PDB file of C-alpha atoms and ligand atoms in Angstrom:
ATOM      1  CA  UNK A   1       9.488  26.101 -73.225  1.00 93.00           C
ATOM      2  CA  UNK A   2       5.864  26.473 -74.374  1.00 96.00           C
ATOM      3  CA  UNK A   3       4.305  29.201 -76.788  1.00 96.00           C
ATOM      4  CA  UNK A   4       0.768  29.326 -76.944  1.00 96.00           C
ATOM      5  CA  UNK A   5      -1.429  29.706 -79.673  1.00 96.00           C
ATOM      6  CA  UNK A   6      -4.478  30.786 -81.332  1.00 95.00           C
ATOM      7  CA  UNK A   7      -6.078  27.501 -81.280  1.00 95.00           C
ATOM      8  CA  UNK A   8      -7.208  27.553 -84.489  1.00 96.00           C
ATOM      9  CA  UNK A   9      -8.161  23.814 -86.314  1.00 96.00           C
ATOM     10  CA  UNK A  10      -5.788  21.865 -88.487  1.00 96.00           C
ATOM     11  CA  UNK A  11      -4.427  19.005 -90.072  1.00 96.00           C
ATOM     12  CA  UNK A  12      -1.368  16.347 -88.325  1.00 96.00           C
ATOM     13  CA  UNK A  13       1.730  17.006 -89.968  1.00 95.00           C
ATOM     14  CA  UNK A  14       4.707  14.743 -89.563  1.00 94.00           C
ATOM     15  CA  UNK A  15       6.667  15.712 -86.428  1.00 95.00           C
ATOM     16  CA  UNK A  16       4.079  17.742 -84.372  1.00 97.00           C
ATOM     17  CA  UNK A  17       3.456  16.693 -80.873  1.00 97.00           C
ATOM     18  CA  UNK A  18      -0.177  15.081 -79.982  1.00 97.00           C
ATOM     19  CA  UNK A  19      -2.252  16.096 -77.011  1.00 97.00           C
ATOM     20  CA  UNK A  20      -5.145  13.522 -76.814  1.00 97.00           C
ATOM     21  CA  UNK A  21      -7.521  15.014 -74.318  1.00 96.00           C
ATOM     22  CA  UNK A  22     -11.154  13.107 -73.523  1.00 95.00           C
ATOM     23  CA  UNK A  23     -13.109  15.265 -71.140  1.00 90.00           C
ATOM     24  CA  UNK A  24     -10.860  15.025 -68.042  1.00 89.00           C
ATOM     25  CA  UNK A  25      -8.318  12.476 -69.217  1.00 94.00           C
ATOM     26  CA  UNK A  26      -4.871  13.116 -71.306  1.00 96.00           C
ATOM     27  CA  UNK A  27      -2.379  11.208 -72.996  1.00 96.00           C
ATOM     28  CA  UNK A  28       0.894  13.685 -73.675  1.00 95.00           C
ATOM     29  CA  UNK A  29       2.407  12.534 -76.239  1.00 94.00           C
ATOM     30  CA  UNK A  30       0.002  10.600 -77.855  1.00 95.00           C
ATOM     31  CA  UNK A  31       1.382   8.253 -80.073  1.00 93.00           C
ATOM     32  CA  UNK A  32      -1.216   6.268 -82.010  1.00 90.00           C
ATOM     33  CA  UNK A  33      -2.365   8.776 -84.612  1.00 92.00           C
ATOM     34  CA  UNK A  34      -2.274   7.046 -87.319  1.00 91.00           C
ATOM     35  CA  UNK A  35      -5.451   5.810 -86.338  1.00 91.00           C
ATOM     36  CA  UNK A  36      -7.031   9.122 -86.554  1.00 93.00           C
ATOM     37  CA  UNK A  37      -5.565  10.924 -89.673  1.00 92.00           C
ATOM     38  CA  UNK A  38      -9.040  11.401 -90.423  1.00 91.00           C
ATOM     39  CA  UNK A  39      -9.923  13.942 -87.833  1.00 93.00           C
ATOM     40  CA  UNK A  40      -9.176  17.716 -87.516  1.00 94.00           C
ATOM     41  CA  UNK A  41      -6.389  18.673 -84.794  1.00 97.00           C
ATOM     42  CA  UNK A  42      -6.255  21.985 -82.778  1.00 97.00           C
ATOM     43  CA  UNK A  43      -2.712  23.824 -83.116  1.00 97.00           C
ATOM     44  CA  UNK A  44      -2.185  24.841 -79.277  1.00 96.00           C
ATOM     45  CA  UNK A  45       1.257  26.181 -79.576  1.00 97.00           C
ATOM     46  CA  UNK A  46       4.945  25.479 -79.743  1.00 98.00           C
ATOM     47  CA  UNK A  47       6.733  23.357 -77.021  1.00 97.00           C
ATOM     48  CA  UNK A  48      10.623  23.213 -76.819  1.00 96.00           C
ATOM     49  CA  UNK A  49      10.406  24.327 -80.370  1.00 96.00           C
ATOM     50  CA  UNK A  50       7.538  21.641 -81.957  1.00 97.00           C
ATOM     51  CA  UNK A  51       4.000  22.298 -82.846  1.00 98.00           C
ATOM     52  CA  UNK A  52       1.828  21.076 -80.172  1.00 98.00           C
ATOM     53  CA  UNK A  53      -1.445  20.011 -81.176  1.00 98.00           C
ATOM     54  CA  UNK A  54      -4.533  18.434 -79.722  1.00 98.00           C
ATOM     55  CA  UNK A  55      -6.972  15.540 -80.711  1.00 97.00           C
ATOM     56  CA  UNK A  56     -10.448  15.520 -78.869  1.00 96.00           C
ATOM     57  CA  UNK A  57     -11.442  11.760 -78.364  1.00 95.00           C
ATOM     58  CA  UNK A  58     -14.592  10.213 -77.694  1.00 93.00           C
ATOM     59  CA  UNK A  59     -12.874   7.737 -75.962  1.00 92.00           C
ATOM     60  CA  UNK A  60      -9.204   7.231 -74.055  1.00 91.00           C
ATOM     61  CA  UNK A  61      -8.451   4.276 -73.112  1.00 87.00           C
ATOM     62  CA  UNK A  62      -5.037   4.849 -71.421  1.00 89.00           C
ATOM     63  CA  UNK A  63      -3.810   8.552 -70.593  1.00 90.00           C
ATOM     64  CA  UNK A  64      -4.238   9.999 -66.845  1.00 92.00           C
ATOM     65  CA  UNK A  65      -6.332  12.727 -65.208  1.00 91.00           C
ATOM     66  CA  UNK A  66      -5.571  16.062 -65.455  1.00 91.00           C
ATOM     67  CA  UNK A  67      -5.542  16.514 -61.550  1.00 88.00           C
ATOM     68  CA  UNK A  68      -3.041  13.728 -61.607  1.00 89.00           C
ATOM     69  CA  UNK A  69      -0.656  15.971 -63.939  1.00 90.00           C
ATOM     70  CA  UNK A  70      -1.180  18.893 -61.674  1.00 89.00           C
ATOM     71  CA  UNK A  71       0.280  16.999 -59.231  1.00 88.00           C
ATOM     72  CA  UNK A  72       3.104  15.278 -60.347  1.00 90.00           C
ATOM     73  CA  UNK A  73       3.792  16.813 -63.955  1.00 89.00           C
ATOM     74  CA  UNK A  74       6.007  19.770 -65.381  1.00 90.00           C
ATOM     75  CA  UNK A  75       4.239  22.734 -64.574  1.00 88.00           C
ATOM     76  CA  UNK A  76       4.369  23.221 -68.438  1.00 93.00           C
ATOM     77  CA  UNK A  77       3.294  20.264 -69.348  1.00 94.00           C
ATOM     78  CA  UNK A  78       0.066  20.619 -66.706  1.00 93.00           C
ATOM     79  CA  UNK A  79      -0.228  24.146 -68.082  1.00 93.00           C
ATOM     80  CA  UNK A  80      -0.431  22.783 -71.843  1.00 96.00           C
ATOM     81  CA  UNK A  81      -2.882  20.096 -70.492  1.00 95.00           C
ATOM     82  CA  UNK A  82      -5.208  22.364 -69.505  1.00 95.00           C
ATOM     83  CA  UNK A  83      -5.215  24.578 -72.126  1.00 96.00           C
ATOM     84  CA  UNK A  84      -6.001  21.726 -74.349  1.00 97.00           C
ATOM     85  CA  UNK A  85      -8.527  20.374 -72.414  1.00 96.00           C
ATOM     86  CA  UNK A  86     -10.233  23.567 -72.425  1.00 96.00           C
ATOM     87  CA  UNK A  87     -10.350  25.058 -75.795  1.00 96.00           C
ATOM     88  CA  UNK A  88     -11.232  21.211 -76.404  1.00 96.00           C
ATOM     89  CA  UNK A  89     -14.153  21.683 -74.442  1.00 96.00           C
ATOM     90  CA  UNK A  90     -15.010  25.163 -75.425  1.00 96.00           C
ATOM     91  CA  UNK A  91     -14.679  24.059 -79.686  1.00 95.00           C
ATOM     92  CA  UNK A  92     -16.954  21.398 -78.730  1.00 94.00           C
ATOM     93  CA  UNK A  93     -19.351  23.487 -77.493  1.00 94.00           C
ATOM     94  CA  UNK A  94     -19.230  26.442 -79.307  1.00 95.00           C
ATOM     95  CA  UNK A  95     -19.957  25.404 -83.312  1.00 96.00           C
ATOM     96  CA  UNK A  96     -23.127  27.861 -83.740  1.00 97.00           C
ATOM     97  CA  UNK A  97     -23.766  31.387 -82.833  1.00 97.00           C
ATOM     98  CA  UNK A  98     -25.739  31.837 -80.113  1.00 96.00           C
ATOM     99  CA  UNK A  99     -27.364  34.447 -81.109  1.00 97.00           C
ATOM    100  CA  UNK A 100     -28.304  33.877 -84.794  1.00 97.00           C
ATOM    101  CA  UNK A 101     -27.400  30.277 -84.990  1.00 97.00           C
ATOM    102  CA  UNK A 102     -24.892  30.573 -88.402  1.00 97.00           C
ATOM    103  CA  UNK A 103     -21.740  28.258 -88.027  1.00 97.00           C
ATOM    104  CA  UNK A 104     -18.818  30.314 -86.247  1.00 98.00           C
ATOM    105  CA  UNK A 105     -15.832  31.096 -88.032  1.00 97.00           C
ATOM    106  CA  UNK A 106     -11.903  31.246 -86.488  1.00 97.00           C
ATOM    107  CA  UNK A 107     -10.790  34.580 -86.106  1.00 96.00           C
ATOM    108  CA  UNK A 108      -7.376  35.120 -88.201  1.00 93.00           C
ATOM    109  CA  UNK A 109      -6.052  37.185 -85.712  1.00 94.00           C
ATOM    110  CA  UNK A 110      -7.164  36.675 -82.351  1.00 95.00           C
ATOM    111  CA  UNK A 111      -8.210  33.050 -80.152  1.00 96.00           C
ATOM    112  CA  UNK A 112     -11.743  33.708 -80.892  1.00 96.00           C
ATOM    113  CA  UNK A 113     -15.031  32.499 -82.891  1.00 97.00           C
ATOM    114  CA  UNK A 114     -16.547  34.849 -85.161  1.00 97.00           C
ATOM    115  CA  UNK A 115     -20.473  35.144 -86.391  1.00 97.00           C
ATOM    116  CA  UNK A 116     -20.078  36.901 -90.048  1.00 96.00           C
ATOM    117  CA  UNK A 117     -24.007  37.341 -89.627  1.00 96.00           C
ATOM    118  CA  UNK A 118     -24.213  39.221 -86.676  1.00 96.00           C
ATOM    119  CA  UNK A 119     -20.358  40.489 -86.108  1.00 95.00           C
ATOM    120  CA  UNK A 120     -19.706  39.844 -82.741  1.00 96.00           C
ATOM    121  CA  UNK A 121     -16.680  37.243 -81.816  1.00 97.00           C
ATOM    122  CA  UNK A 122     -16.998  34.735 -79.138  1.00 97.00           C
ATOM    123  CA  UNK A 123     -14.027  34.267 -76.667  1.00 97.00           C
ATOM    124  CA  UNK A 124     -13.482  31.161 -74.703  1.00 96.00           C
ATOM    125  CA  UNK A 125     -15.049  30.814 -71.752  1.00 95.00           C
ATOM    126  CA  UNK A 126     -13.595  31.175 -68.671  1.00 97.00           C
ATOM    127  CA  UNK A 127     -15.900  30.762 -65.018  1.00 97.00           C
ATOM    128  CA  UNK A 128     -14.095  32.382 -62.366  1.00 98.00           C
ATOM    129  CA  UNK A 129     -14.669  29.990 -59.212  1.00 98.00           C
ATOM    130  CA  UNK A 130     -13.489  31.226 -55.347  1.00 98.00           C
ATOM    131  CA  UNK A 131     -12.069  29.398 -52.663  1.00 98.00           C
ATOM    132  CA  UNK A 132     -11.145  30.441 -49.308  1.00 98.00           C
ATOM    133  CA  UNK A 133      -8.419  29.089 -46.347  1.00 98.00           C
ATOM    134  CA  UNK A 134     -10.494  30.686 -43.334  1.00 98.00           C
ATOM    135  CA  UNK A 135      -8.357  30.999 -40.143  1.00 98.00           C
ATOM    136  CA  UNK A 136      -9.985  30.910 -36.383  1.00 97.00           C
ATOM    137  CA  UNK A 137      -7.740  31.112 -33.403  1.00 95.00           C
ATOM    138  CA  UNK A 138      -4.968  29.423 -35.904  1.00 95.00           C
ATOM    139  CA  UNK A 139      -7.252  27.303 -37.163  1.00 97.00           C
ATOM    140  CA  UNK A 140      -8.594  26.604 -40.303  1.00 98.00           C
ATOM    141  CA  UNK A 141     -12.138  25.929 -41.376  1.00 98.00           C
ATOM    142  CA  UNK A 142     -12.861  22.319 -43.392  1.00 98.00           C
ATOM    143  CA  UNK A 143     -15.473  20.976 -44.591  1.00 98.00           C
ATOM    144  CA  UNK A 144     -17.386  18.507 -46.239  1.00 97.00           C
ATOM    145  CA  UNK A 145     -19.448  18.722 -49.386  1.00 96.00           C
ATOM    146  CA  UNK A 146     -22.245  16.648 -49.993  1.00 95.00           C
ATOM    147  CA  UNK A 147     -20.534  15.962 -54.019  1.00 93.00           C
ATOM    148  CA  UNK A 148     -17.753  14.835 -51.995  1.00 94.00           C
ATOM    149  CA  UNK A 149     -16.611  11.011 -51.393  1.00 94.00           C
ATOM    150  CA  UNK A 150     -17.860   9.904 -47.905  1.00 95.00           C
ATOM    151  CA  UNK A 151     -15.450  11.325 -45.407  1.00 95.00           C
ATOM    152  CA  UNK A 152     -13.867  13.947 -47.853  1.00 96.00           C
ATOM    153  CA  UNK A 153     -13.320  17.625 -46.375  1.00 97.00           C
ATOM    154  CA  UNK A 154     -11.617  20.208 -48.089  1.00 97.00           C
ATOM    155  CA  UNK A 155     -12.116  24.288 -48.258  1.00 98.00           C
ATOM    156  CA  UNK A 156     -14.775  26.439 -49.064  1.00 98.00           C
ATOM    157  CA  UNK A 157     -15.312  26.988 -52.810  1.00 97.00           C
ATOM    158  CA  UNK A 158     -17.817  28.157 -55.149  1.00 97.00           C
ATOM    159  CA  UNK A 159     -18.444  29.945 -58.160  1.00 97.00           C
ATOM    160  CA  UNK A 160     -18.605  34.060 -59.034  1.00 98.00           C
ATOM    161  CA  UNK A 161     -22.220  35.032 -59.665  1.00 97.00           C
ATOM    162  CA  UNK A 162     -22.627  37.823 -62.641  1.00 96.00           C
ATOM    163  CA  UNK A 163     -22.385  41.442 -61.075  1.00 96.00           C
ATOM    164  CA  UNK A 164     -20.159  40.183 -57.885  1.00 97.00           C
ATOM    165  CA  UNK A 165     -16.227  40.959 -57.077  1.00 97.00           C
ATOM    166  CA  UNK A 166     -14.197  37.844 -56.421  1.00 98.00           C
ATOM    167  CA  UNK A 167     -14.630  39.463 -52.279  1.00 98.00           C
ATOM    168  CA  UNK A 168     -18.851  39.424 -52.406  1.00 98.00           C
ATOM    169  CA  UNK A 169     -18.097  35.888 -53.267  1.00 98.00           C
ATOM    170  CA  UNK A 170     -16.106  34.361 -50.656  1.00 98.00           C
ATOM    171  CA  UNK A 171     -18.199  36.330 -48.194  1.00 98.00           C
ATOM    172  CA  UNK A 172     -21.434  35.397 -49.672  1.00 98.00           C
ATOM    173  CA  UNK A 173     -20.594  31.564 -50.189  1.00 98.00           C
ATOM    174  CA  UNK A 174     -19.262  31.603 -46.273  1.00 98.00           C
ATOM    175  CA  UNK A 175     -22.461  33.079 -45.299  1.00 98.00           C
ATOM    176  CA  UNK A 176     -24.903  31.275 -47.660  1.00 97.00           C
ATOM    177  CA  UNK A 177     -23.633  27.724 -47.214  1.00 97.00           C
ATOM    178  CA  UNK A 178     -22.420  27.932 -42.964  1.00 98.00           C
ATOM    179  CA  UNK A 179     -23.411  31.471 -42.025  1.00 98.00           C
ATOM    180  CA  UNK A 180     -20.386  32.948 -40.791  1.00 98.00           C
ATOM    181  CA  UNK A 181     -18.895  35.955 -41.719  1.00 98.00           C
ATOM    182  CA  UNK A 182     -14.883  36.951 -42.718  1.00 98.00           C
ATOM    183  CA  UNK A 183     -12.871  40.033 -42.493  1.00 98.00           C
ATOM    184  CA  UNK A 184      -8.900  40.690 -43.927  1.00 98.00           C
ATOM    185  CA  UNK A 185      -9.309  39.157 -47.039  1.00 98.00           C
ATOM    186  CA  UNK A 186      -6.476  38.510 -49.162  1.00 98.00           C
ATOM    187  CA  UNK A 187      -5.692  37.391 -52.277  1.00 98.00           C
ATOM    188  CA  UNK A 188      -3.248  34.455 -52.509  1.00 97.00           C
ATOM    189  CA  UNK A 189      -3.184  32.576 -55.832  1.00 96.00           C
ATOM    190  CA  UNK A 190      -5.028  31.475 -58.537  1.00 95.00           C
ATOM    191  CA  UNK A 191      -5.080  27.864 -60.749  1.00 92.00           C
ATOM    192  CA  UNK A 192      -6.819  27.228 -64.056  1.00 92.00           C
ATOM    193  CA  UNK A 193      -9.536  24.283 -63.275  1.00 92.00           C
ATOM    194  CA  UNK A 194     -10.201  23.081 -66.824  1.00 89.00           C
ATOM    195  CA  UNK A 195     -13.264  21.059 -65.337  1.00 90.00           C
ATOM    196  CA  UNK A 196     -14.790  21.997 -68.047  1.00 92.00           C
ATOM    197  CA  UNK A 197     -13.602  25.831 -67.901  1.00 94.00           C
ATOM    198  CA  UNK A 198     -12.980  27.620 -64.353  1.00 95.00           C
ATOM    199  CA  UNK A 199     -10.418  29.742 -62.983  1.00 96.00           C
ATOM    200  CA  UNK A 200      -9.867  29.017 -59.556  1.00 96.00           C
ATOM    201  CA  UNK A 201      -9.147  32.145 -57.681  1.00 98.00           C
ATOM    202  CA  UNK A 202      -7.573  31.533 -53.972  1.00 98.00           C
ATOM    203  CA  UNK A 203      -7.943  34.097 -50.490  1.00 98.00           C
ATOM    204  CA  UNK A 204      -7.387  34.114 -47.004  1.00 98.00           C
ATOM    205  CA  UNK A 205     -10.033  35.185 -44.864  1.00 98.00           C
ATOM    206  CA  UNK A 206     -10.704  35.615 -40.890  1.00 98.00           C
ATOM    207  CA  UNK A 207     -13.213  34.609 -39.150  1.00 98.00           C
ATOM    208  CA  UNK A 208     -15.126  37.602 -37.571  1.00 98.00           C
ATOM    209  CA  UNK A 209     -18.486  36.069 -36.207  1.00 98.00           C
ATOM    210  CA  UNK A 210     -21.408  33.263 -35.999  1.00 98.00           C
ATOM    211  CA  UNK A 211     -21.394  29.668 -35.593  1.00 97.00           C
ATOM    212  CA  UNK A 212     -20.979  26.786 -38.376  1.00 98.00           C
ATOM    213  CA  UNK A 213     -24.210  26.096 -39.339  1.00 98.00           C
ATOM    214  CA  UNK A 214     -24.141  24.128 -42.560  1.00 97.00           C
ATOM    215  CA  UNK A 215     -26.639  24.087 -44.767  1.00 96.00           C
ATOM    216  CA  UNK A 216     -27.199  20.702 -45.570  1.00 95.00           C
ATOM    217  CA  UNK A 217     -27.902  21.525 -48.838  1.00 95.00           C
ATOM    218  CA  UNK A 218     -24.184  22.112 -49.965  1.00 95.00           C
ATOM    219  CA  UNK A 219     -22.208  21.577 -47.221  1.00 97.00           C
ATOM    220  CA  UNK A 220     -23.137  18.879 -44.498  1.00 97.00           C
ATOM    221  CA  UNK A 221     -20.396  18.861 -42.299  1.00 97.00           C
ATOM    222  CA  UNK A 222     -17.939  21.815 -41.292  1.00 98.00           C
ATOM    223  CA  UNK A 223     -15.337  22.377 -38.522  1.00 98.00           C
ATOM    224  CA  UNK A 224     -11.944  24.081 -37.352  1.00 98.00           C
ATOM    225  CA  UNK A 225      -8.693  22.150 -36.833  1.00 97.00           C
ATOM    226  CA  UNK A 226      -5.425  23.025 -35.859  1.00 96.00           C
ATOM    227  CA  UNK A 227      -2.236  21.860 -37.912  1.00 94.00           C
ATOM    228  CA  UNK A 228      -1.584  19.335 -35.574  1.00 93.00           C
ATOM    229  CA  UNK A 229      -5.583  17.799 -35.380  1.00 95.00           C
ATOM    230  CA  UNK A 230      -5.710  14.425 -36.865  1.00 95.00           C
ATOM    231  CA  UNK A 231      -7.261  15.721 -40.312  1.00 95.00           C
ATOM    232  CA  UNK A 232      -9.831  14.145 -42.361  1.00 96.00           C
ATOM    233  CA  UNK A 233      -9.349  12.714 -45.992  1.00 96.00           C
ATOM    234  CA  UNK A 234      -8.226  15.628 -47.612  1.00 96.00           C
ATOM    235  CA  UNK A 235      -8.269  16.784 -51.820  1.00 93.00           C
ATOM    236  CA  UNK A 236      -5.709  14.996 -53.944  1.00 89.00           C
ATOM    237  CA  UNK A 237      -2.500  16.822 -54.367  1.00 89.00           C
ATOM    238  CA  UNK A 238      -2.590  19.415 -56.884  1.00 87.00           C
ATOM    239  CA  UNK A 239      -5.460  20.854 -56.400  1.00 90.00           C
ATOM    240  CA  UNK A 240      -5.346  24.660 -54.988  1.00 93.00           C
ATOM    241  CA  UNK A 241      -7.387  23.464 -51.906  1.00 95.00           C
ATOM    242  CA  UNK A 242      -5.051  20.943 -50.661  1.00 95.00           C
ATOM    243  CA  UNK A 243      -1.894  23.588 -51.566  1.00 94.00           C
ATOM    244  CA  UNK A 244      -3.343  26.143 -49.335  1.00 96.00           C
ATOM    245  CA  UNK A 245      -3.969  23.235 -46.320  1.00 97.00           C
ATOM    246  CA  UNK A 246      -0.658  22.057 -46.494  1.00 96.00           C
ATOM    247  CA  UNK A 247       0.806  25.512 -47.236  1.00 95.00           C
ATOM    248  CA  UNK A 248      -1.325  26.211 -43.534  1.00 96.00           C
ATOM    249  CA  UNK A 249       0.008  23.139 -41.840  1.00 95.00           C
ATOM    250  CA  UNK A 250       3.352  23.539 -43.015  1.00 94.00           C
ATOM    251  CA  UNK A 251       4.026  27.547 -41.509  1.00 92.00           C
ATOM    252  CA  UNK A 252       2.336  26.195 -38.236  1.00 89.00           C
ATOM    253  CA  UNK A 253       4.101  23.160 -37.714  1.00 84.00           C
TER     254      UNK A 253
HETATM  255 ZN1   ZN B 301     -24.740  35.372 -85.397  1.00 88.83          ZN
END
């Protein structure tokens, strides 16, 4: 069982549990610190009743990518993965205050960075992303991305814009990048993407009108299939997108 906690920076003690993250890649436990006594840890929590903590690396040689534990780890272990990776990330980046640049201070009581200067606390940050399973005559809508690898297709995703719902999203993403337009929305699920810092937030949509015209810019390639097509290379397991296909192909089949 994992607690979570504030995050705040400390030193190895005999007996905690190391969480070696670099960027993407983890090693859980990590069992070379001795190496590194020299460097400051972050306390993440307790897990099954020992202090987790996490060493940021420049480099990791062994350890496996987070995607890979979110597909074949303990949902708590995946779950303290990405929490490491991202407060990792977000400590990294956020040493100075942005607005006055004095060095940020921990917050005693909350998971936050403080500016004693100007008073206002900085939160992690989190970048809520969409992504949508869109259904036509029971099929669903796939598509390839030009950041893809060559023959990759998976769902429509994309990131919240400031002043937009998670809805004005999916809708304007379907209409910006293929030009088609949903109705029935409906929230399914939603993932924490620690790549470095989203929040993947899941719907169903239909499709109500207009063709697939992809934009070429984002998205080169688009069609429907059925669950019984013969599907293109699809995302790695784990990932939301290829939950919600095979969730699809699985209630169809
Ligand atoms: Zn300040």
């Amino acid at each position: 069982m994992f607690s979570p906690s504030l995050g705040k920076l400390t030193s190895y003690k005999d007996g905690d549990l190391v969480i070696a993250v670099c960027k993407e890649k983890v090693l859980f436990p990590f069992k070379n610190i001795e190496k590194h006594l020299d460097m400051q840890v972050m306390d993440i929590g307790i897990y099954n009743g020992k202090r987790v903590v996490c060493l940021n690396l420049p480099h990791l040689e062994e350890g496996v990518s987070i995607r890979a534990l979110f597909a074949e780890a303990e949902l708590e272990v995946a779950h303290i993965a990405a929490l490491a990776s991202h407060l990792a990330w977000w400590r990294a980046t956020y040493k100075h205050c942005p607005i006055c640049a004095k060095p940020l201070k921990e917050h005693d009581l909350e998971r936050c960075l403080r500016c004693e200067e100007c008073g206002e606390n900085f939160y992690p940050v989190i970048c809520p992303a969409v992504i949508v399973l869109v259904v036509k005559d029971e099929k669903i809508l796939l598509a390839h991305n030009t950041r893809f690898p060559s023959g990759r297709y998976s769902l429509i995703a994309g990131f919240v814009e400031a002043g937009e719902n998670l809805e004005d999203a999916v809708r304007r993403e379907l209409m910006e990048e293929l030009g088609i337009k949903v109705k029935n929305l409906r929230y399914l699920e939603s993932q924490p993407w620690p790549f470095p810092n989203s929040l993947m937030i899941a719907f169903a949509a239909q499709w109500e009108s207009g063709e697939l015209k992809p934009d070429g810019l984002e998205i080169e390639q688009a069609a429907w299939y059925a669950y019984n097509d013969k599907l293109p290379d699809l995302p790695p397991p784990g990932s939301v997108a290829r939950r919600l296909i095979d969730g699809f192909i699985t209630q169809h089949r």
